[in-house]
Amino acid sequence: QVTLRESGPALVKPTQTLTLTCTFSGFSLSNAGMCVNWIRQPPGKALEWLARIDWDDDKYYTTSLKTRLTIFQDTSKNQVVLTLSNVDPVDTATYYCARSLPSGYDAFDVWGQGTTVTVSS
Amino acid sequence: EILLTQSPGTLSLSPGERATLSCWASQSVNNNYIAWYQQKPGQAPRLLIYHASSRAIGIPLRFSGSGSGTDFTLTITRLEPDDFGVYYCQQYGKSPRTFGQGTKVDIK
């Protein structure tokens, strides 16, 4: 059974760096075609794709946040980490990690339950 | 960036009725790489359709997707009470991946 679970702080202050961890099981990110993504959803708003890391360590970021985002993996721990620097209240959202279809297509077939982050002083 | 516009914003229907949800892309979506998701309050989205018309594992036959180029449709035949929620389309033909703003389906 494939599962993903997000973890991280519930509250961060403006200008700080947010660090989120996605711990997954049931698949290996070392296998060809596997990708893990981060997606966020501000309260009452639509979904926004943020970043993706591939089995071969290729990384992709959304254009508008590219300078503030970093994604990396800890293969030994089955974890994918996302950092977002210089956070602002507009970064308040539920952050999800999700797996791409095993063939590498970016339709997201398994999602974590999400972690809610509030940016406030 | 490909902008996806969904219509209508809200759909109120009775059980047994047919729901037709539209998704328009600002430019042609490569290989019709469109997915549809259902999201209920407090839950993560659930993948329904990928590649515009392929049902994800475990998705009932009453959900179907169609379309090509810039115009895509999700159809739910014979709505059931459990089908309420917000439905999002998403394109993965071009980076960055983008989502529509959602269509809310209310069951009368």
mmCIF file of N, CA and C in Angstrom, chain A:
data_model
loop_
_atom_site.group_PDB
_atom_site.id
_atom_site.type_symbol
_atom_site.label_atom_id
_atom_site.label_comp_id
_atom_site.label_asym_id
_atom_site.label_seq_id
_atom_site.Cartn_x
_atom_site.Cartn_y
_atom_site.Cartn_z
ATOM 1 N N GLN A 1 0.838 -1.193 0.000
ATOM 2 C CA GLN A 1 0.000 0.000 0.000
ATOM 3 C C GLN A 1 0.875 1.246 0.000
ATOM 4 N N VAL A 2 0.580 2.143 -0.922
ATOM 5 C CA VAL A 2 1.347 3.381 -1.045
ATOM 6 C C VAL A 2 0.755 4.440 -0.120
ATOM 7 N N THR A 3 1.594 5.020 0.717
ATOM 8 C CA THR A 3 1.145 6.114 1.577
ATOM 9 C C THR A 3 2.195 7.216 1.580
ATOM 10 N N LEU A 4 1.727 8.438 1.816
ATOM 11 C CA LEU A 4 2.593 9.594 1.996
ATOM 12 C C LEU A 4 2.057 10.378 3.194
ATOM 13 N N ARG A 5 2.964 10.982 3.933
ATOM 14 C CA ARG A 5 2.568 11.745 5.113
ATOM 15 C C ARG A 5 3.454 12.973 5.234
ATOM 16 N N GLU A 6 2.817 14.126 5.337
ATOM 17 C CA GLU A 6 3.534 15.390 5.467
ATOM 18 C C GLU A 6 3.732 15.740 6.942
ATOM 19 N N SER A 7 4.831 16.402 7.225
ATOM 20 C CA SER A 7 5.069 16.895 8.579
ATOM 21 C C SER A 7 5.825 18.207 8.502
ATOM 22 N N GLY A 8 5.642 19.020 9.538
ATOM 23 C CA GLY A 8 6.315 20.306 9.574
ATOM 24 C C GLY A 8 5.650 21.214 10.583
ATOM 25 N N PRO A 9 6.168 22.421 10.732
ATOM 26 C CA PRO A 9 5.610 23.337 11.738
ATOM 27 C C PRO A 9 4.242 23.842 11.337
ATOM 28 N N ALA A 10 3.392 24.045 12.309
ATOM 29 C CA ALA A 10 2.057 24.590 12.032
ATOM 30 C C ALA A 10 2.094 26.109 11.903
ATOM 31 N N LEU A 11 3.117 26.718 12.533
ATOM 32 C CA LEU A 11 3.199 28.180 12.543
ATOM 33 C C LEU A 11 4.631 28.611 12.283
ATOM 34 N N VAL A 12 4.802 29.517 11.353
ATOM 35 C CA VAL A 12 6.122 30.105 11.086
ATOM 36 C C VAL A 12 5.963 31.619 10.999
ATOM 37 N N LYS A 13 7.043 32.310 11.307
ATOM 38 C CA LYS A 13 7.007 33.778 11.271
ATOM 39 C C LYS A 13 7.435 34.286 9.905
ATOM 40 N N PRO A 14 6.926 35.442 9.518
ATOM 41 C CA PRO A 14 7.361 36.041 8.248
ATOM 42 C C PRO A 14 8.872 36.174 8.187
ATOM 43 N N THR A 15 9.412 35.970 7.010
ATOM 44 C CA THR A 15 10.844 35.988 6.639
ATOM 45 C C THR A 15 11.571 34.708 7.005
ATOM 46 N N GLN A 16 10.987 33.832 7.792
ATOM 47 C CA GLN A 16 11.648 32.569 8.137
ATOM 48 C C GLN A 16 11.603 31.595 6.966
ATOM 49 N N THR A 17 12.356 30.502 7.102
ATOM 50 C CA THR A 17 12.339 29.433 6.113
ATOM 51 C C THR A 17 11.469 28.284 6.615
ATOM 52 N N LEU A 18 10.532 27.888 5.799
ATOM 53 C CA LEU A 18 9.639 26.774 6.112
ATOM 54 C C LEU A 18 10.250 25.485 5.581
ATOM 55 N N THR A 19 10.303 24.467 6.433
ATOM 56 C CA THR A 19 10.822 23.159 6.022
ATOM 57 C C THR A 19 9.740 22.108 6.248
ATOM 58 N N LEU A 20 9.375 21.421 5.174
ATOM 59 C CA LEU A 20 8.348 20.386 5.227
ATOM 60 C C LEU A 20 8.939 19.052 4.787
ATOM 61 N N THR A 21 8.487 17.983 5.436
ATOM 62 C CA THR A 21 8.991 16.647 5.124
ATOM 63 C C THR A 21 7.841 15.756 4.686
ATOM 64 N N CYS A 22 8.066 15.032 3.615
ATOM 65 C CA CYS A 22 7.115 14.037 3.133
ATOM 66 C C CYS A 22 7.747 12.662 3.339
ATOM 67 N N THR A 23 7.141 11.852 4.175
ATOM 68 C CA THR A 23 7.627 10.497 4.428
ATOM 69 C C THR A 23 6.707 9.534 3.714
ATOM 70 N N PHE A 24 7.280 8.702 2.856
ATOM 71 C CA PHE A 24 6.440 7.831 2.057
ATOM 72 C C PHE A 24 6.812 6.363 2.241
ATOM 73 N N SER A 25 5.887 5.508 1.856
ATOM 74 C CA SER A 25 6.116 4.066 1.923
ATOM 75 C C SER A 25 5.339 3.398 0.812
ATOM 76 N N GLY A 26 5.711 2.171 0.509
ATOM 77 C CA GLY A 26 5.019 1.401 -0.523
ATOM 78 C C GLY A 26 5.606 1.546 -1.907
ATOM 79 N N PHE A 27 6.593 2.399 -2.058
ATOM 80 C CA PHE A 27 7.296 2.515 -3.329
ATOM 81 C C PHE A 27 8.685 3.069 -3.034
ATOM 82 N N SER A 28 9.548 2.957 -4.043
ATOM 83 C CA SER A 28 10.904 3.471 -3.899
ATOM 84 C C SER A 28 11.134 4.582 -4.907
ATOM 85 N N LEU A 29 11.626 5.697 -4.425
ATOM 86 C CA LEU A 29 11.930 6.831 -5.303
ATOM 87 C C LEU A 29 13.174 6.547 -6.139
ATOM 88 N N SER A 30 13.818 5.441 -5.879
ATOM 89 C CA SER A 30 14.974 5.045 -6.680
ATOM 90 C C SER A 30 14.560 4.337 -7.966
ATOM 91 N N ASN A 31 13.325 3.886 -8.023
ATOM 92 C CA ASN A 31 12.847 3.165 -9.202
ATOM 93 C C ASN A 31 12.546 4.121 -10.344
ATOM 94 N N ALA A 32 12.935 3.741 -11.540
ATOM 95 C CA ALA A 32 12.734 4.587 -12.719
ATOM 96 C C ALA A 32 11.256 4.928 -12.897
ATOM 97 N N GLY A 33 10.992 6.219 -13.172
ATOM 98 C CA GLY A 33 9.624 6.668 -13.401
ATOM 99 C C GLY A 33 8.923 7.229 -12.185
ATOM 100 N N MET A 34 9.536 7.061 -11.005
ATOM 101 C CA MET A 34 8.900 7.551 -9.777
ATOM 102 C C MET A 34 9.223 9.029 -9.545
ATOM 103 N N CYS A 35 8.202 9.776 -9.142
ATOM 104 C CA CYS A 35 8.350 11.205 -8.867
ATOM 105 C C CYS A 35 7.469 11.571 -7.677
ATOM 106 N N VAL A 36 7.938 12.502 -6.875
ATOM 107 C CA VAL A 36 7.147 13.028 -5.755
ATOM 108 C C VAL A 36 7.036 14.540 -5.906
ATOM 109 N N ASN A 37 5.850 15.035 -5.646
ATOM 110 C CA ASN A 37 5.528 16.446 -5.836
ATOM 111 C C ASN A 37 5.057 17.093 -4.531
ATOM 112 N N TRP A 38 5.172 18.419 -4.510
ATOM 113 C CA TRP A 38 4.552 19.223 -3.456
ATOM 114 C C TRP A 38 3.522 20.147 -4.113
ATOM 115 N N ILE A 39 2.368 20.232 -3.489
ATOM 116 C CA ILE A 39 1.241 21.036 -3.964
ATOM 117 C C ILE A 39 0.655 21.732 -2.742
ATOM 118 N N ARG A 40 0.208 22.978 -2.906
ATOM 119 C CA ARG A 40 -0.375 23.662 -1.761
ATOM 120 C C ARG A 40 -1.746 24.223 -2.103
ATOM 121 N N GLN A 41 -2.485 24.552 -1.049
ATOM 122 C CA GLN A 41 -3.842 25.070 -1.218
ATOM 123 C C GLN A 41 -4.128 26.095 -0.131
ATOM 124 N N PRO A 42 -4.105 27.374 -0.460
ATOM 125 C CA PRO A 42 -4.498 28.397 0.530
ATOM 126 C C PRO A 42 -5.942 28.188 0.959
ATOM 127 N N PRO A 43 -6.309 28.641 2.143
ATOM 128 C CA PRO A 43 -7.671 28.428 2.640
ATOM 129 C C PRO A 43 -8.732 28.910 1.656
ATOM 130 N N GLY A 44 -9.644 28.028 1.287
ATOM 131 C CA GLY A 44 -10.740 28.370 0.392
ATOM 132 C C GLY A 44 -10.354 28.617 -1.050
ATOM 133 N N LYS A 45 -9.112 28.289 -1.398
ATOM 134 C CA LYS A 45 -8.652 28.579 -2.766
ATOM 135 C C LYS A 45 -8.270 27.297 -3.498
ATOM 136 N N ALA A 46 -7.790 27.489 -4.729
ATOM 137 C CA ALA A 46 -7.473 26.354 -5.588
ATOM 138 C C ALA A 46 -6.092 25.779 -5.266
ATOM 139 N N LEU A 47 -5.812 24.667 -5.905
ATOM 140 C CA LEU A 47 -4.540 23.977 -5.722
ATOM 141 C C LEU A 47 -3.454 24.651 -6.556
ATOM 142 N N GLU A 48 -2.242 24.593 -6.054
ATOM 143 C CA GLU A 48 -1.085 25.164 -6.757
ATOM 144 C C GLU A 48 0.070 24.163 -6.681
ATOM 145 N N TRP A 49 0.527 23.705 -7.832
ATOM 146 C CA TRP A 49 1.689 22.806 -7.879
ATOM 147 C C TRP A 49 2.953 23.610 -7.590
ATOM 148 N N LEU A 50 3.844 23.062 -6.771
ATOM 149 C CA LEU A 50 5.047 23.778 -6.352
ATOM 150 C C LEU A 50 6.333 23.183 -6.922
ATOM 151 N N ALA A 51 6.507 21.886 -6.777
ATOM 152 C CA ALA A 51 7.802 21.303 -7.121
ATOM 153 C C ALA A 51 7.681 19.790 -7.287
ATOM 154 N N ARG A 52 8.692 19.239 -7.976
ATOM 155 C CA ARG A 52 8.745 17.796 -8.203
ATOM 156 C C ARG A 52 10.189 17.337 -8.160
ATOM 157 N N ILE A 53 10.398 16.151 -7.607
ATOM 158 C CA ILE A 53 11.710 15.514 -7.661
ATOM 159 C C ILE A 53 11.532 14.130 -8.255
ATOM 160 N N ASP A 54 12.462 13.764 -9.152
ATOM 161 C CA ASP A 54 12.373 12.509 -9.873
ATOM 162 C C ASP A 54 13.325 11.454 -9.297
ATOM 163 N N TRP A 55 13.115 10.222 -9.761
ATOM 164 C CA TRP A 55 13.937 9.089 -9.324
ATOM 165 C C TRP A 55 15.423 9.299 -9.605
ATOM 166 N N ASP A 56 15.727 10.106 -10.673
ATOM 167 C CA ASP A 56 17.125 10.350 -11.045
ATOM 168 C C ASP A 56 17.629 11.662 -10.458
ATOM 169 N N ASP A 57 16.879 12.219 -9.502
ATOM 170 C CA ASP A 57 17.224 13.443 -8.779
ATOM 171 C C ASP A 57 17.030 14.715 -9.611
ATOM 172 N N ASP A 58 16.394 14.619 -10.779
ATOM 173 C CA ASP A 58 16.006 15.838 -11.482
ATOM 174 C C ASP A 58 14.961 16.564 -10.645
ATOM 175 N N LYS A 59 14.988 17.892 -10.724
ATOM 176 C CA LYS A 59 14.094 18.708 -9.915
ATOM 177 C C LYS A 59 13.423 19.769 -10.776
ATOM 178 N N TYR A 60 12.175 20.061 -10.456
ATOM 179 C CA TYR A 60 11.398 21.034 -11.211
ATOM 180 C C TYR A 60 10.620 21.906 -10.231
ATOM 181 N N TYR A 61 10.506 23.197 -10.580
ATOM 182 C CA TYR A 61 9.839 24.148 -9.689
ATOM 183 C C TYR A 61 8.843 25.005 -10.458
ATOM 184 N N THR A 62 7.807 25.453 -9.742
ATOM 185 C CA THR A 62 6.909 26.407 -10.362
ATOM 186 C C THR A 62 7.638 27.725 -10.579
ATOM 187 N N THR A 63 7.305 28.387 -11.658
ATOM 188 C CA THR A 63 8.065 29.567 -12.088
ATOM 189 C C THR A 63 8.052 30.682 -11.042
ATOM 190 N N SER A 64 6.878 30.958 -10.494
ATOM 191 C CA SER A 64 6.724 32.133 -9.621
ATOM 192 C C SER A 64 7.469 32.003 -8.298
ATOM 193 N N LEU A 65 7.782 30.780 -7.867
ATOM 194 C CA LEU A 65 8.430 30.570 -6.571
ATOM 195 C C LEU A 65 9.806 29.937 -6.695
ATOM 196 N N LYS A 66 10.303 29.864 -7.890
ATOM 197 C CA LYS A 66 11.527 29.115 -8.158
ATOM 198 C C LYS A 66 12.711 29.557 -7.292
ATOM 199 N N THR A 67 12.811 30.864 -7.062
ATOM 200 C CA THR A 67 13.968 31.377 -6.309
ATOM 201 C C THR A 67 13.852 31.091 -4.816
ATOM 202 N N ARG A 68 12.687 30.699 -4.347
ATOM 203 C CA ARG A 68 12.475 30.485 -2.910
ATOM 204 C C ARG A 68 12.335 29.010 -2.525
ATOM 205 N N LEU A 69 12.174 28.144 -3.511
ATOM 206 C CA LEU A 69 11.922 26.736 -3.242
ATOM 207 C C LEU A 69 13.164 25.877 -3.431
ATOM 208 N N THR A 70 13.279 24.855 -2.570
ATOM 209 C CA THR A 70 14.285 23.825 -2.754
ATOM 210 C C THR A 70 13.648 22.489 -2.416
ATOM 211 N N ILE A 71 13.846 21.507 -3.272
ATOM 212 C CA ILE A 71 13.345 20.162 -3.006
ATOM 213 C C ILE A 71 14.516 19.199 -3.059
ATOM 214 N N PHE A 72 14.557 18.258 -2.136
ATOM 215 C CA PHE A 72 15.600 17.243 -2.149
ATOM 216 C C PHE A 72 15.079 15.982 -1.476
ATOM 217 N N GLN A 73 15.797 14.911 -1.664
ATOM 218 C CA GLN A 73 15.355 13.640 -1.114
ATOM 219 C C GLN A 73 16.397 13.044 -0.188
ATOM 220 N N ASP A 74 15.912 12.309 0.769
ATOM 221 C CA ASP A 74 16.758 11.481 1.628
ATOM 222 C C ASP A 74 16.335 10.043 1.347
ATOM 223 N N THR A 75 17.030 9.420 0.411
ATOM 224 C CA THR A 75 16.636 8.093 -0.060
ATOM 225 C C THR A 75 16.625 7.068 1.064
ATOM 226 N N SER A 76 17.599 7.179 1.962
ATOM 227 C CA SER A 76 17.709 6.189 3.038
ATOM 228 C C SER A 76 16.516 6.235 3.986
ATOM 229 N N LYS A 77 15.870 7.405 4.058
ATOM 230 C CA LYS A 77 14.751 7.543 4.980
ATOM 231 C C LYS A 77 13.409 7.538 4.264
ATOM 232 N N ASN A 78 13.417 7.375 2.947
ATOM 233 C CA ASN A 78 12.188 7.473 2.158
ATOM 234 C C ASN A 78 11.474 8.803 2.433
ATOM 235 N N GLN A 79 12.234 9.877 2.325
ATOM 236 C CA GLN A 79 11.683 11.201 2.583
ATOM 237 C C GLN A 79 12.028 12.173 1.464
ATOM 238 N N VAL A 80 11.091 13.085 1.226
ATOM 239 C CA VAL A 80 11.319 14.208 0.319
ATOM 240 C C VAL A 80 11.069 15.484 1.125
ATOM 241 N N VAL A 81 12.013 16.387 1.049
ATOM 242 C CA VAL A 81 11.943 17.616 1.842
ATOM 243 C C VAL A 81 11.761 18.814 0.916
ATOM 244 N N LEU A 82 10.900 19.730 1.329
ATOM 245 C CA LEU A 82 10.687 20.983 0.602
ATOM 246 C C LEU A 82 10.989 22.141 1.539
ATOM 247 N N THR A 83 11.803 23.074 1.085
ATOM 248 C CA THR A 83 12.006 24.295 1.857
ATOM 249 C C THR A 83 11.485 25.475 1.060
ATOM 250 N N LEU A 84 10.900 26.423 1.766
ATOM 251 C CA LEU A 84 10.390 27.659 1.181
ATOM 252 C C LEU A 84 10.952 28.800 2.012
ATOM 253 N N SER A 85 11.796 29.600 1.388
ATOM 254 C CA SER A 85 12.476 30.653 2.131
ATOM 255 C C SER A 85 11.656 31.941 2.156
ATOM 256 N N ASN A 86 12.014 32.813 3.132
ATOM 257 C CA ASN A 86 11.427 34.147 3.201
ATOM 258 C C ASN A 86 9.898 34.120 3.120
ATOM 259 N N VAL A 87 9.273 33.337 4.000
ATOM 260 C CA VAL A 87 7.824 33.161 3.919
ATOM 261 C C VAL A 87 7.090 34.454 4.257
ATOM 262 N N ASP A 88 5.872 34.522 3.745
ATOM 263 C CA ASP A 88 4.989 35.679 3.882
ATOM 264 C C ASP A 88 3.604 35.147 4.255
ATOM 265 N N PRO A 89 2.748 35.977 4.840
ATOM 266 C CA PRO A 89 1.390 35.481 5.142
ATOM 267 C C PRO A 89 0.653 34.873 3.952
ATOM 268 N N VAL A 90 0.964 35.270 2.737
ATOM 269 C CA VAL A 90 0.301 34.676 1.565
ATOM 270 C C VAL A 90 0.712 33.229 1.352
ATOM 271 N N ASP A 91 1.748 32.777 2.051
ATOM 272 C CA ASP A 91 2.178 31.376 1.973
ATOM 273 C C ASP A 91 1.380 30.490 2.924
ATOM 274 N N THR A 92 0.463 31.062 3.665
ATOM 275 C CA THR A 92 -0.412 30.279 4.533
ATOM 276 C C THR A 92 -1.261 29.350 3.674
ATOM 277 N N ALA A 93 -1.190 28.048 3.968
ATOM 278 C CA ALA A 93 -1.853 27.063 3.108
ATOM 279 C C ALA A 93 -1.760 25.681 3.742
ATOM 280 N N THR A 94 -2.528 24.764 3.176
ATOM 281 C CA THR A 94 -2.301 23.339 3.428
ATOM 282 C C THR A 94 -1.350 22.843 2.352
ATOM 283 N N TYR A 95 -0.290 22.206 2.797
ATOM 284 C CA TYR A 95 0.737 21.705 1.887
ATOM 285 C C TYR A 95 0.610 20.183 1.782
ATOM 286 N N TYR A 96 0.510 19.703 0.540
ATOM 287 C CA TYR A 96 0.378 18.287 0.268
ATOM 288 C C TYR A 96 1.618 17.770 -0.473
ATOM 289 N N CYS A 97 1.992 16.534 -0.177
ATOM 290 C CA CYS A 97 2.889 15.845 -1.088
ATOM 291 C C CYS A 97 2.069 14.772 -1.797
ATOM 292 N N ALA A 98 2.455 14.474 -3.016
ATOM 293 C CA ALA A 98 1.692 13.536 -3.834
ATOM 294 C C ALA A 98 2.632 12.843 -4.810
ATOM 295 N N ARG A 99 2.309 11.615 -5.120
ATOM 296 C CA ARG A 99 3.109 10.858 -6.074
ATOM 297 C C ARG A 99 2.546 11.029 -7.479
ATOM 298 N N SER A 100 3.455 11.157 -8.436
ATOM 299 C CA SER A 100 3.012 11.124 -9.830
ATOM 300 C C SER A 100 2.691 9.685 -10.205
ATOM 301 N N LEU A 101 1.887 9.499 -11.233
ATOM 302 C CA LEU A 101 1.645 8.156 -11.738
ATOM 303 C C LEU A 101 2.984 7.445 -11.956
ATOM 304 N N PRO A 102 3.073 6.170 -11.656
ATOM 305 C CA PRO A 102 4.345 5.456 -11.721
ATOM 306 C C PRO A 102 5.053 5.552 -13.065
ATOM 307 N N SER A 103 4.322 5.827 -14.125
ATOM 308 C CA SER A 103 4.941 5.970 -15.447
ATOM 309 C C SER A 103 5.667 7.298 -15.604
ATOM 310 N N GLY A 104 5.540 8.179 -14.600
ATOM 311 C CA GLY A 104 6.203 9.477 -14.671
ATOM 312 C C GLY A 104 5.300 10.605 -15.111
ATOM 313 N N TYR A 105 4.067 10.293 -15.486
ATOM 314 C CA TYR A 105 3.129 11.349 -15.875
ATOM 315 C C TYR A 105 2.643 12.071 -14.628
ATOM 316 N N ASP A 106 2.545 13.399 -14.713
ATOM 317 C CA ASP A 106 2.221 14.192 -13.532
ATOM 318 C C ASP A 106 0.734 14.334 -13.281
ATOM 319 N N ALA A 107 0.015 13.217 -13.284
ATOM 320 C CA ALA A 107 -1.287 13.122 -12.638
ATOM 321 C C ALA A 107 -0.987 12.462 -11.305
ATOM 322 N N PHE A 108 -1.548 13.001 -10.233
ATOM 323 C CA PHE A 108 -1.113 12.636 -8.891
ATOM 324 C C PHE A 108 -2.056 11.593 -8.304
ATOM 325 N N ASP A 109 -1.575 10.359 -8.220
ATOM 326 C CA ASP A 109 -2.476 9.262 -7.899
ATOM 327 C C ASP A 109 -2.594 8.971 -6.412
ATOM 328 N N VAL A 110 -1.610 9.342 -5.626
ATOM 329 C CA VAL A 110 -1.684 9.135 -4.184
ATOM 330 C C VAL A 110 -1.216 10.407 -3.490
ATOM 331 N N TRP A 111 -2.001 10.871 -2.535
ATOM 332 C CA TRP A 111 -1.725 12.117 -1.815
ATOM 333 C C TRP A 111 -1.571 11.843 -0.313
ATOM 334 N N GLY A 112 -0.792 12.687 0.341
ATOM 335 C CA GLY A 112 -0.810 12.698 1.792
ATOM 336 C C GLY A 112 -2.055 13.423 2.277
ATOM 337 N N GLN A 113 -2.237 13.444 3.577
ATOM 338 C CA GLN A 113 -3.422 14.085 4.136
ATOM 339 C C GLN A 113 -3.268 15.601 4.242
ATOM 340 N N GLY A 114 -2.048 16.083 4.046
ATOM 341 C CA GLY A 114 -1.794 17.521 4.079
ATOM 342 C C GLY A 114 -1.366 18.006 5.449
ATOM 343 N N THR A 115 -0.572 19.067 5.469
ATOM 344 C CA THR A 115 -0.195 19.718 6.713
ATOM 345 C C THR A 115 -0.482 21.209 6.578
ATOM 346 N N THR A 116 -1.135 21.757 7.564
ATOM 347 C CA THR A 116 -1.551 23.160 7.499
ATOM 348 C C THR A 116 -0.490 24.057 8.118
ATOM 349 N N VAL A 117 -0.104 25.065 7.372
ATOM 350 C CA VAL A 117 0.935 25.997 7.804
ATOM 351 C C VAL A 117 0.359 27.411 7.825
ATOM 352 N N THR A 118 0.539 28.082 8.906
ATOM 353 C CA THR A 118 0.132 29.479 9.032
ATOM 354 C C THR A 118 1.376 30.342 9.172
ATOM 355 N N VAL A 119 1.432 31.398 8.371
ATOM 356 C CA VAL A 119 2.542 32.349 8.468
ATOM 357 C C VAL A 119 2.015 33.605 9.146
ATOM 358 N N SER A 120 2.525 33.864 10.331
ATOM 359 C CA SER A 120 2.053 35.006 11.100
ATOM 360 C C SER A 120 3.077 35.369 12.153
ATOM 361 N N SER A 121 3.167 36.641 12.440
ATOM 362 C CA SER A 121 4.080 37.094 13.483
ATOM 363 C C SER A 121 3.417 37.015 14.861
#
